[in-house]
mmCIF file of C-alpha atoms and ligand atoms in Angstrom:
data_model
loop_
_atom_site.group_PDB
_atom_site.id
_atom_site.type_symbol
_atom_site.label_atom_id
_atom_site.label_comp_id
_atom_site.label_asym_id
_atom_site.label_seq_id
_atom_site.Cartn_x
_atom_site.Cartn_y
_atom_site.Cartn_z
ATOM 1 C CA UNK K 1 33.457 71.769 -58.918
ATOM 2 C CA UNK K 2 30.897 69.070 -58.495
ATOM 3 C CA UNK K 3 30.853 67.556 -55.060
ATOM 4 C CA UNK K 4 32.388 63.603 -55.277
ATOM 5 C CA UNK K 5 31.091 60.366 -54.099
ATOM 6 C CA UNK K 6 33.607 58.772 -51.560
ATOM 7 C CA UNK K 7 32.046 55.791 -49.115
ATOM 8 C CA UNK K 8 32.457 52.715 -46.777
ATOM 9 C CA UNK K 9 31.694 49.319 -47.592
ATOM 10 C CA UNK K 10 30.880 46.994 -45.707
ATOM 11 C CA UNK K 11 28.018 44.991 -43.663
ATOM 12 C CA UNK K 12 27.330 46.473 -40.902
ATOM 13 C CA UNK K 13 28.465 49.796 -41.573
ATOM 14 C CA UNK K 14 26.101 51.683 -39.349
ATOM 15 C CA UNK K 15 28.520 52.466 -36.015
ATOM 16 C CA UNK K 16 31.912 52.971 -38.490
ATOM 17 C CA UNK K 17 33.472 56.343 -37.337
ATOM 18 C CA UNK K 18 35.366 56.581 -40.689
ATOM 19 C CA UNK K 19 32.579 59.014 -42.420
ATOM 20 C CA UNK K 20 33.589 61.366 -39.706
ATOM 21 C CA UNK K 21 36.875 61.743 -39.751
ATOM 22 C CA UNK K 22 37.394 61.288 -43.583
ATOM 23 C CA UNK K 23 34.517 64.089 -43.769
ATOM 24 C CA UNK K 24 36.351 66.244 -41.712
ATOM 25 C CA UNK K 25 39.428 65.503 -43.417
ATOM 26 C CA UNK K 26 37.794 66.809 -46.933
ATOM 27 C CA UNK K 27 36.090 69.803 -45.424
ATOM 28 C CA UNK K 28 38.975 70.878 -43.892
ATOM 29 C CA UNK K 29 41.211 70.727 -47.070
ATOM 30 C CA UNK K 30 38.275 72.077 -49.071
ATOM 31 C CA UNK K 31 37.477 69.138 -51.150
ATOM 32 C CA UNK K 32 33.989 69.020 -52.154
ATOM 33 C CA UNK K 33 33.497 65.185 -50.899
ATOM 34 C CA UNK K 34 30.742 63.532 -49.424
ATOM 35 C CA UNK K 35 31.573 60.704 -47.308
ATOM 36 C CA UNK K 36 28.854 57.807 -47.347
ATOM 37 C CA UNK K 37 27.887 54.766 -45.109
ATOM 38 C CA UNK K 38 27.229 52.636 -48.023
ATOM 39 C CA UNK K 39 25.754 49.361 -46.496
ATOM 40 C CA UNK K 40 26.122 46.235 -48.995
ATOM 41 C CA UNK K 41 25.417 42.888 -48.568
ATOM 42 C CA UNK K 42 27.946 40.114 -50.284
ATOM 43 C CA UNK K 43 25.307 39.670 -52.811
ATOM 44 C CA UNK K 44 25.359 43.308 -54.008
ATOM 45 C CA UNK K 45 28.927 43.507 -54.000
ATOM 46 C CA UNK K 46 29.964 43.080 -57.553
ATOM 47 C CA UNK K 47 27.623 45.336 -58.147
ATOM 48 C CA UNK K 48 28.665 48.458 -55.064
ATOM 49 C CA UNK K 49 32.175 47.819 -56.394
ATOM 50 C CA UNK K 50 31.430 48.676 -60.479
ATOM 51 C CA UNK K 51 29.771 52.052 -59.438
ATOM 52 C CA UNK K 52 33.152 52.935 -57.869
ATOM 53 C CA UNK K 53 34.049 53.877 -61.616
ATOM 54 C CA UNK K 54 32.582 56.874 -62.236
ATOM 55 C CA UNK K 55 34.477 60.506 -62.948
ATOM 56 C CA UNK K 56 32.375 61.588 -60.139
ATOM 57 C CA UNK K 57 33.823 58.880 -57.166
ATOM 58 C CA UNK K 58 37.332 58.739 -55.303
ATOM 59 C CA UNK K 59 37.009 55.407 -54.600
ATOM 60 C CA UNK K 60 36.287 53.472 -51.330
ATOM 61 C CA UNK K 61 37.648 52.307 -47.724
ATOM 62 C CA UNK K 62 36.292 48.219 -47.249
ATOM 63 C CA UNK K 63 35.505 46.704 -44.521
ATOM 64 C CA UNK K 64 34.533 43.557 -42.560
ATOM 65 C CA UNK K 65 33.239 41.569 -44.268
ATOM 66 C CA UNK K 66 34.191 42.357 -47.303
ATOM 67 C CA UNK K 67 38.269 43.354 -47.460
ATOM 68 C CA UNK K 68 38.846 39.512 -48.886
ATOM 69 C CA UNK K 69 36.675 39.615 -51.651
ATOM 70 C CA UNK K 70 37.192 42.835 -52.909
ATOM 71 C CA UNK K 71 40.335 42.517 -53.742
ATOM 72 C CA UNK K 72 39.115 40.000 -56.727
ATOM 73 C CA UNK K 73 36.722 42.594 -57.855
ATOM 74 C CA UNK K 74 39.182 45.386 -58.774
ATOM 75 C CA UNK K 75 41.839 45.721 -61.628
ATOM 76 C CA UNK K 76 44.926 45.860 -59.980
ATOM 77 C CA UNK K 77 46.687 45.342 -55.891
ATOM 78 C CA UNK K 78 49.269 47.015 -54.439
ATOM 79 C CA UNK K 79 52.477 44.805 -53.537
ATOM 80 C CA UNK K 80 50.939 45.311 -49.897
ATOM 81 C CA UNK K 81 47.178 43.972 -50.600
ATOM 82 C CA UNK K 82 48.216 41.045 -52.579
ATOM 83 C CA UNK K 83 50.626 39.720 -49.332
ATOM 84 C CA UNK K 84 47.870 40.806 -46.993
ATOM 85 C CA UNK K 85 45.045 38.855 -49.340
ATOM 86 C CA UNK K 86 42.840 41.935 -48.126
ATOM 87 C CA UNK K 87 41.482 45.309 -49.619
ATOM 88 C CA UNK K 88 40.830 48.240 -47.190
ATOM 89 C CA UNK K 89 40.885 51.074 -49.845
ATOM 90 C CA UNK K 90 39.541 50.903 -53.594
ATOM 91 C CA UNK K 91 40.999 54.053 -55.491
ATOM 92 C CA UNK K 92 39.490 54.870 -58.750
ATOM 93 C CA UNK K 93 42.355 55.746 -61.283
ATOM 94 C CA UNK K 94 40.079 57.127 -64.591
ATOM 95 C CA UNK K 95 37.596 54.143 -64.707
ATOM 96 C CA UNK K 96 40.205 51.393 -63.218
ATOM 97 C CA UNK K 97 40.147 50.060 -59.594
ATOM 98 C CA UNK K 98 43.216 49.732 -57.896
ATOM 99 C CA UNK K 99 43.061 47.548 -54.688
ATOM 100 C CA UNK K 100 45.185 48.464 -51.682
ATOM 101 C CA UNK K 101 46.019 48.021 -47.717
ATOM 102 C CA UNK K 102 46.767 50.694 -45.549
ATOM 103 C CA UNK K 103 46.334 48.996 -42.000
ATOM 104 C CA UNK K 104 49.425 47.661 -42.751
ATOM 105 C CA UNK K 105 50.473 51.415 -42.325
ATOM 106 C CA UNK K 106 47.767 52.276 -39.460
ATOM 107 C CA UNK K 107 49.363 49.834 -36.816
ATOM 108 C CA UNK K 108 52.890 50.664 -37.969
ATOM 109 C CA UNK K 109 52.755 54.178 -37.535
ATOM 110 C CA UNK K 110 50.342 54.091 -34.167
ATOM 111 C CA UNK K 111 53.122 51.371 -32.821
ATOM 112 C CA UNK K 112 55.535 53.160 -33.544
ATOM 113 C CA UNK K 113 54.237 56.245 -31.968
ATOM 114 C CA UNK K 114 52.966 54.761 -28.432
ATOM 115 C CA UNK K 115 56.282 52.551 -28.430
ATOM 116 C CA UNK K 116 59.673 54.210 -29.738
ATOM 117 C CA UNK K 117 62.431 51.308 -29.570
ATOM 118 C CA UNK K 118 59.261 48.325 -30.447
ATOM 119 C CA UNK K 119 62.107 46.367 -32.286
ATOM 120 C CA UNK K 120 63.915 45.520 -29.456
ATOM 121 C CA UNK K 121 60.069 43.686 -27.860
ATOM 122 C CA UNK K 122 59.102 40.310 -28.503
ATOM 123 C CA UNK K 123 55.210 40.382 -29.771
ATOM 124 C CA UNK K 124 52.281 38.077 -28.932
ATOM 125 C CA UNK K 125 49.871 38.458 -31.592
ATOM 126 C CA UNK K 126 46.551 37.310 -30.623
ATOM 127 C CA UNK K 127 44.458 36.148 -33.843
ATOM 128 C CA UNK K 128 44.776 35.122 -37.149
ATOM 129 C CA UNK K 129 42.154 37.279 -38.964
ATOM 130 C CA UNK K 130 42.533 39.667 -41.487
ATOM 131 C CA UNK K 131 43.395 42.451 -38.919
ATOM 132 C CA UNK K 132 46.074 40.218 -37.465
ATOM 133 C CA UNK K 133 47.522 39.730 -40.703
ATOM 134 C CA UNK K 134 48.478 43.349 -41.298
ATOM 135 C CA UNK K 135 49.451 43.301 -37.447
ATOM 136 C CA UNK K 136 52.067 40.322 -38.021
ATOM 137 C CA UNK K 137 53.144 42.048 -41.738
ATOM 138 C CA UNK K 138 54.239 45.398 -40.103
ATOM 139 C CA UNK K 139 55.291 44.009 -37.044
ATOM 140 C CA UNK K 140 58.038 41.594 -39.476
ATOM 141 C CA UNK K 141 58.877 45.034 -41.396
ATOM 142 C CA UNK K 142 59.715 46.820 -38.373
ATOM 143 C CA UNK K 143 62.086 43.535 -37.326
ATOM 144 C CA UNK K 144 61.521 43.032 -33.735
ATOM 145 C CA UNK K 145 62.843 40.510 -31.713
ATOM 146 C CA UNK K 146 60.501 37.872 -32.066
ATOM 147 C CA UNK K 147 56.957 36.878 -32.920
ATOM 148 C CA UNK K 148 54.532 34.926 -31.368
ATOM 149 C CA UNK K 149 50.815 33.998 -32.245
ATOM 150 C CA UNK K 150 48.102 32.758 -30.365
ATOM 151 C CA UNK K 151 45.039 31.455 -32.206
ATOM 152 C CA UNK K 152 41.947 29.213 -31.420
ATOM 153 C CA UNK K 153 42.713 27.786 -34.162
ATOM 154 C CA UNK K 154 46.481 27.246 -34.140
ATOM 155 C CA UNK K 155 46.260 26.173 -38.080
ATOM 156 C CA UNK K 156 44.755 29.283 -39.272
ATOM 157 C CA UNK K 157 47.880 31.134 -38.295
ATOM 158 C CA UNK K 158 50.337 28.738 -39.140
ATOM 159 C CA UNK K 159 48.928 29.415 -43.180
ATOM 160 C CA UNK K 160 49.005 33.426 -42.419
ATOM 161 C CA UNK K 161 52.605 33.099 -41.501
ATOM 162 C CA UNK K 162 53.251 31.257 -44.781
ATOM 163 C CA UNK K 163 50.936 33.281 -46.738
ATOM 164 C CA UNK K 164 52.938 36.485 -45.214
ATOM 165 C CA UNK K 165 56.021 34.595 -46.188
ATOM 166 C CA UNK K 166 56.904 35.207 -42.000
ATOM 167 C CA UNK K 167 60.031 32.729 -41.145
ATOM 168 C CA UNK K 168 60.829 32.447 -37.384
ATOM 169 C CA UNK K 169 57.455 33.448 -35.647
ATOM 170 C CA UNK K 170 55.886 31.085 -33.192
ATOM 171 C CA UNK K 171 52.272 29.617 -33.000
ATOM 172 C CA UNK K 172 50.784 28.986 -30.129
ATOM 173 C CA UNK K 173 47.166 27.557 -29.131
ATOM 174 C CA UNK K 174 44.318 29.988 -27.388
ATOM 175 C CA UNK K 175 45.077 28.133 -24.130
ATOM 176 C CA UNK K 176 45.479 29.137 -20.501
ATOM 177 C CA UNK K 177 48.663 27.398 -19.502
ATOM 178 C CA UNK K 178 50.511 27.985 -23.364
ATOM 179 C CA UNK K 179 49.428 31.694 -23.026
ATOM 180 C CA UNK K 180 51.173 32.027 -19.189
ATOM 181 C CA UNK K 181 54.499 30.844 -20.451
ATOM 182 C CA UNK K 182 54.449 33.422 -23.745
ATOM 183 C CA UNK K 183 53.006 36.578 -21.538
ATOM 184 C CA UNK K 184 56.116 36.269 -19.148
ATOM 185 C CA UNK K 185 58.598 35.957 -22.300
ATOM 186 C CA UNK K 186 56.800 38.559 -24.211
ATOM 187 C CA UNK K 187 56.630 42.741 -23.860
ATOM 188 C CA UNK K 188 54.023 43.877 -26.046
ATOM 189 C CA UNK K 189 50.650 42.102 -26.555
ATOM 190 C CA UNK K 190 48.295 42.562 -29.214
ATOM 191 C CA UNK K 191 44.887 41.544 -28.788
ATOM 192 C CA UNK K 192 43.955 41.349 -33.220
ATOM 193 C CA UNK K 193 40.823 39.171 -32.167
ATOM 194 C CA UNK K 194 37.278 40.444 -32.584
ATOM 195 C CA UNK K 195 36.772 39.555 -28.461
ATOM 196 C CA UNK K 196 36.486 43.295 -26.876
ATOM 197 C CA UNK K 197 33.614 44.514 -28.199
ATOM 198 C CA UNK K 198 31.761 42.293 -25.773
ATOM 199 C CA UNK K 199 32.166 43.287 -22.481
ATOM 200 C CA UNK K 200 30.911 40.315 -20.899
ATOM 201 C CA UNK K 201 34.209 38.852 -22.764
ATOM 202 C CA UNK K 202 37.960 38.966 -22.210
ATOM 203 C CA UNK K 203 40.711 37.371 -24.092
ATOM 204 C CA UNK K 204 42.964 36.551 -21.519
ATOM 205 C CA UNK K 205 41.905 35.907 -18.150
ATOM 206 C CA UNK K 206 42.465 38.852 -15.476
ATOM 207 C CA UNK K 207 45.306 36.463 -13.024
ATOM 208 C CA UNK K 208 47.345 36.330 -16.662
ATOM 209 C CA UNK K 209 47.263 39.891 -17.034
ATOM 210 C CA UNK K 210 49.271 39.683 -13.908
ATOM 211 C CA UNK K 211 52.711 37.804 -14.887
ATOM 212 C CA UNK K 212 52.815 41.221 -17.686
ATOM 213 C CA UNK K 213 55.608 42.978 -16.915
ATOM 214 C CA UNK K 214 54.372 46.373 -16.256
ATOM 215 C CA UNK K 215 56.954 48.236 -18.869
ATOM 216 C CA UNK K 216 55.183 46.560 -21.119
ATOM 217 C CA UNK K 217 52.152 47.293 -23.793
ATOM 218 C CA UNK K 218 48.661 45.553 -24.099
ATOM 219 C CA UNK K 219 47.617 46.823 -27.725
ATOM 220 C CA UNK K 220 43.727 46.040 -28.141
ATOM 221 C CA UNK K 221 42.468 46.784 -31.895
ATOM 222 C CA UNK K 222 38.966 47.438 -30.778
ATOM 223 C CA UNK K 223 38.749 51.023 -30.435
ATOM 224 C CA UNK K 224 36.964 51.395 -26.732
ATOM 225 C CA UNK K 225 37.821 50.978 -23.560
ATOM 226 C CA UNK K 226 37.527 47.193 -23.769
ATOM 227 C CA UNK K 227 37.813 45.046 -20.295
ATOM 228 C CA UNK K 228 41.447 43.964 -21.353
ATOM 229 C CA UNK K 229 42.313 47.330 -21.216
ATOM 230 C CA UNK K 230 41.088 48.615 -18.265
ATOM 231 C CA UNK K 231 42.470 45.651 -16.428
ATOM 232 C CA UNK K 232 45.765 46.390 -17.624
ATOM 233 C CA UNK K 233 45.858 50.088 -16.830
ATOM 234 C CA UNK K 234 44.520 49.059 -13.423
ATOM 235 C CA UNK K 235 48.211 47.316 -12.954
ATOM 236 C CA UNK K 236 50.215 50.043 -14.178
ATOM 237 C CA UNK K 237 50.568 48.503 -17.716
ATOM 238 C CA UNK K 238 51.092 50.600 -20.644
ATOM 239 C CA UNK K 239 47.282 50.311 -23.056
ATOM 240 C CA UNK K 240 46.841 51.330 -26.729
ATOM 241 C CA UNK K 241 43.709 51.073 -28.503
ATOM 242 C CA UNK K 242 42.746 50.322 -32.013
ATOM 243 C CA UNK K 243 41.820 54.376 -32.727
ATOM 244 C CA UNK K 244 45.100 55.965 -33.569
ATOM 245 C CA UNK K 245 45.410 52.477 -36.188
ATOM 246 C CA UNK K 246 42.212 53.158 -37.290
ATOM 247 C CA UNK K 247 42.990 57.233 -38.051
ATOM 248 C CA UNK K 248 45.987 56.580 -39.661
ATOM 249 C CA UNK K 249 44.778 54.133 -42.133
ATOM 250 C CA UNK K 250 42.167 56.429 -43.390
ATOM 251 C CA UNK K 251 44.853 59.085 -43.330
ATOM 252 C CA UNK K 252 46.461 57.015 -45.789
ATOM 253 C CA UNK K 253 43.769 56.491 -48.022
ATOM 254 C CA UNK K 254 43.082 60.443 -47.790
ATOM 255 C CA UNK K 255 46.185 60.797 -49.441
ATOM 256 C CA UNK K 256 45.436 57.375 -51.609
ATOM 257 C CA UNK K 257 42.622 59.439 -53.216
ATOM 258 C CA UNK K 258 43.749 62.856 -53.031
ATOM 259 C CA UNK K 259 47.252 62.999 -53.555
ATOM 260 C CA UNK K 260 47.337 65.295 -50.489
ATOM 261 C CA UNK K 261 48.710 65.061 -47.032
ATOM 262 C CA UNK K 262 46.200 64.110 -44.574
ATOM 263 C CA UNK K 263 45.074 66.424 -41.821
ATOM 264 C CA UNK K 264 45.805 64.076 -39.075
ATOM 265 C CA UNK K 265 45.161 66.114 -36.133
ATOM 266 C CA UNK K 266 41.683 67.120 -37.406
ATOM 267 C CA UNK K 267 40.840 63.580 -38.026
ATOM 268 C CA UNK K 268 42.009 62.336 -34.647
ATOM 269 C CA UNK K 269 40.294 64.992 -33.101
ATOM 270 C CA UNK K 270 36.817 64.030 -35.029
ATOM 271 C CA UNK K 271 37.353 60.252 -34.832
ATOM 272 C CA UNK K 272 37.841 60.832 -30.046
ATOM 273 C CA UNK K 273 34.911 63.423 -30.101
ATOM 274 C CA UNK K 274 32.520 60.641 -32.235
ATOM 275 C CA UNK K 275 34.254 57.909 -30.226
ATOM 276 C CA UNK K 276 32.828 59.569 -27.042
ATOM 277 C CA UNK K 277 29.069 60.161 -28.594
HETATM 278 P P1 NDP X 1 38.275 38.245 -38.440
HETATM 279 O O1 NDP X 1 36.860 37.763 -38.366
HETATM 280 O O2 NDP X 1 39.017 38.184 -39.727
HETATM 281 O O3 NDP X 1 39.154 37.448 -37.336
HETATM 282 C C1 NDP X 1 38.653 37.254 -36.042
HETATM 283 C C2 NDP X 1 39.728 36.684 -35.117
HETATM 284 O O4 NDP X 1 39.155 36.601 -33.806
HETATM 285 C C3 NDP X 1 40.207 35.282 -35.475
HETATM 286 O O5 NDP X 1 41.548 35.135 -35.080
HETATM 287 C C4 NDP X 1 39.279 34.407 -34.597
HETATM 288 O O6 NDP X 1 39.846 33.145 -34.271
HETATM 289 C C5 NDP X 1 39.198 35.250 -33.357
HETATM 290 N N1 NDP X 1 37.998 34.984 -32.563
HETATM 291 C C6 NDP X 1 36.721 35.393 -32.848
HETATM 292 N N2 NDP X 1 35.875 34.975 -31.870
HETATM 293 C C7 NDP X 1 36.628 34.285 -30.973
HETATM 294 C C8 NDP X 1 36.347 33.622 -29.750
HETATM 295 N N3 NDP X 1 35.096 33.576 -29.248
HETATM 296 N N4 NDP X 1 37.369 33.022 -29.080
HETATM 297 C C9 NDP X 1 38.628 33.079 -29.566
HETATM 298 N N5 NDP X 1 38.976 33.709 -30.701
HETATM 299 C C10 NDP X 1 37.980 34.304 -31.399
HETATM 300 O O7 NDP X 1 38.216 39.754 -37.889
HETATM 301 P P2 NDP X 1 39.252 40.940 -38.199
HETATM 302 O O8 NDP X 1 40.627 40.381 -38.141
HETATM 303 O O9 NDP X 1 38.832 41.674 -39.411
HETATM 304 O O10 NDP X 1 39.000 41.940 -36.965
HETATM 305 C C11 NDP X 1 39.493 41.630 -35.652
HETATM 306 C C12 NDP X 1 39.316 42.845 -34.750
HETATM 307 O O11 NDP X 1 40.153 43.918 -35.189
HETATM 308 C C13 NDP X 1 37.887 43.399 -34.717
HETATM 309 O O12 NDP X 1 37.581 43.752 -33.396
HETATM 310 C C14 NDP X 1 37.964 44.643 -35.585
HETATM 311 O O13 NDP X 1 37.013 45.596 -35.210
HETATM 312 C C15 NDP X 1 39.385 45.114 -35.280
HETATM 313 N N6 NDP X 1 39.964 45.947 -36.341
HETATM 314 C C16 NDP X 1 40.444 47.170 -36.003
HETATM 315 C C17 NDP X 1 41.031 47.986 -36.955
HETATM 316 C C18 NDP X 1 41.531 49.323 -36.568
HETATM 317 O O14 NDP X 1 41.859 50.119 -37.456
HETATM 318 N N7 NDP X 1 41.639 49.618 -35.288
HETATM 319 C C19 NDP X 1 41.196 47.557 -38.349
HETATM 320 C C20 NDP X 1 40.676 46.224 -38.609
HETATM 321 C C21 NDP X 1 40.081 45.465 -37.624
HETATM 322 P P3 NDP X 1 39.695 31.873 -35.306
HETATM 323 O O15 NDP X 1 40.734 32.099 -36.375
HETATM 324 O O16 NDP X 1 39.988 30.685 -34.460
HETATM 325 O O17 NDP X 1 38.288 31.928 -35.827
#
């Protein structure tokens, strides 16, 4: 069998760790795939997007920037991608391009995992981006107790929440003395902004991390040890990073394109060995 085209889009896609773990995934089920960084700039991304219809390519995983405006560029969206507004994973069905969103699924299932009983929390979401959006979406299918979010700018979220058709959350601004009252009413904590992989940066101040209740989780998407992290395990505080999220969405899109179960051990595996390189 010929070997097939399979690749990430997206600008920068130089330091993605999804060509490792997807590779590994299709060597290890004995797919001939080759996994590709394909850089593209917005200009060239009609263009990236039409070659995904050849017999001889799978399809795609999207990224930043581009997750928004793929999803006008291909022929149909799942129910998922059309309330997210976002494309991670282009599957090519004989020619057509079907759009959907599996970080949806990524944080569900690595929530789930690192906290059994979640729907009893209340969850501070901090952002309003497109990662944040699949954050608040499978936070509101699992039904927890309540939902806050905290956004620089407050108005950004208050349209995801209506876009995600999300009744009954909060929104909060960015701001020291709003964030101390939701942190002590709060259990879980998701950091869904793109502060972390600074680490000159944090996005809450070290004396808030304090009122957390220590039985709690501080989820940071970034996948590396990111200051708000260590300063939480430093008090005792349960820490999740963006990895496992990351893994299972491309597990997800494994089986998107394949029609196979994912080897999800062999990709976690891949995806913390090239985490540490
Ligand atoms: P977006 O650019 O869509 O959103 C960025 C968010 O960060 C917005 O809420 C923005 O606030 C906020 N923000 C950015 N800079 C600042 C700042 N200086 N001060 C306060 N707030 C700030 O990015 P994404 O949602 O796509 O990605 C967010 C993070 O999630 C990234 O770190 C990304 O790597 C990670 N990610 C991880 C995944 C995983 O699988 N683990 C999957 C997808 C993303 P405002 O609205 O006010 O501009």
């Amino acid at each position: 069998m010929d070997i097939r085209r399979i690749g990430v889009i997206g600008d920068p896609v130089a330091h993605s760790l999804s060509p490792v773990f997807q590779q590994a995934a299709f060597d290890a089920t004995g797919i001939p795939a080759r996994y590709e960084r394909w850089h593209t700039i917005a200009a060239e991304l009609p263009e990236r997007v039409a070659g995904l219809r050849t017999a001889d390519c799978f399809g795609a995983n999207v990224t930043v920037p581009h997750k928004v405006a793929v999803a006008a560029l291909v022929d149909s969206l799942s129910e998922t991608a059309q309330r997210i507004g976002a494309v991670n994973t282009v599957i090519n069905q004989d020619g057509r391009l079907h759009g959907d969103n599996t970080d949806l699924y990524g944080f569900m299932r690595s929530l789930l995992t690192a906290r059994p009983g979640v729907e009893r929390d209340r969850i501070l979401i901090i952002g309003a981006g497109g990662a944040a959006r699949a954050v608040v979406a499978a936070v509101a299918e699992i039904g927890v107790t309540g939902i806050t979010i905290a956004n620089r700018s407050p108005e950004r979220a208050t349209q995801m929440l209506a876009d995600l058709r999300v009744d009954g959350a909060a929104v909060i601004p960015l701001a020291e003395w709003d964030l101390m009252g939701a942190i002590r009413d709060h259990s879980v904590i998701v950091n869904a902004t793109s502060i972390g992989w600074n680490d000159d940066q944090m996005v809450l101040a070290p004396e808030l991390l304090d009122a957390v209740d220590p039985r709690g989780l501080i989820v940071d998407l970034t996948y590396r040890d990111t200051p708000l992290l260590i300063q939480a395990k430093a008090r005792g505080i349960g820490i999740l990073d963006g990895l496992p999220m990351l893994v299972h969405q491309g597990a997800r899109s494994f089986e998107l394109w394949t029609g196979l179960d994912a080897p999800i051990d062999i990709m976690m595996a891949a995806a913390e060995r090239a985490r540490e390189t």
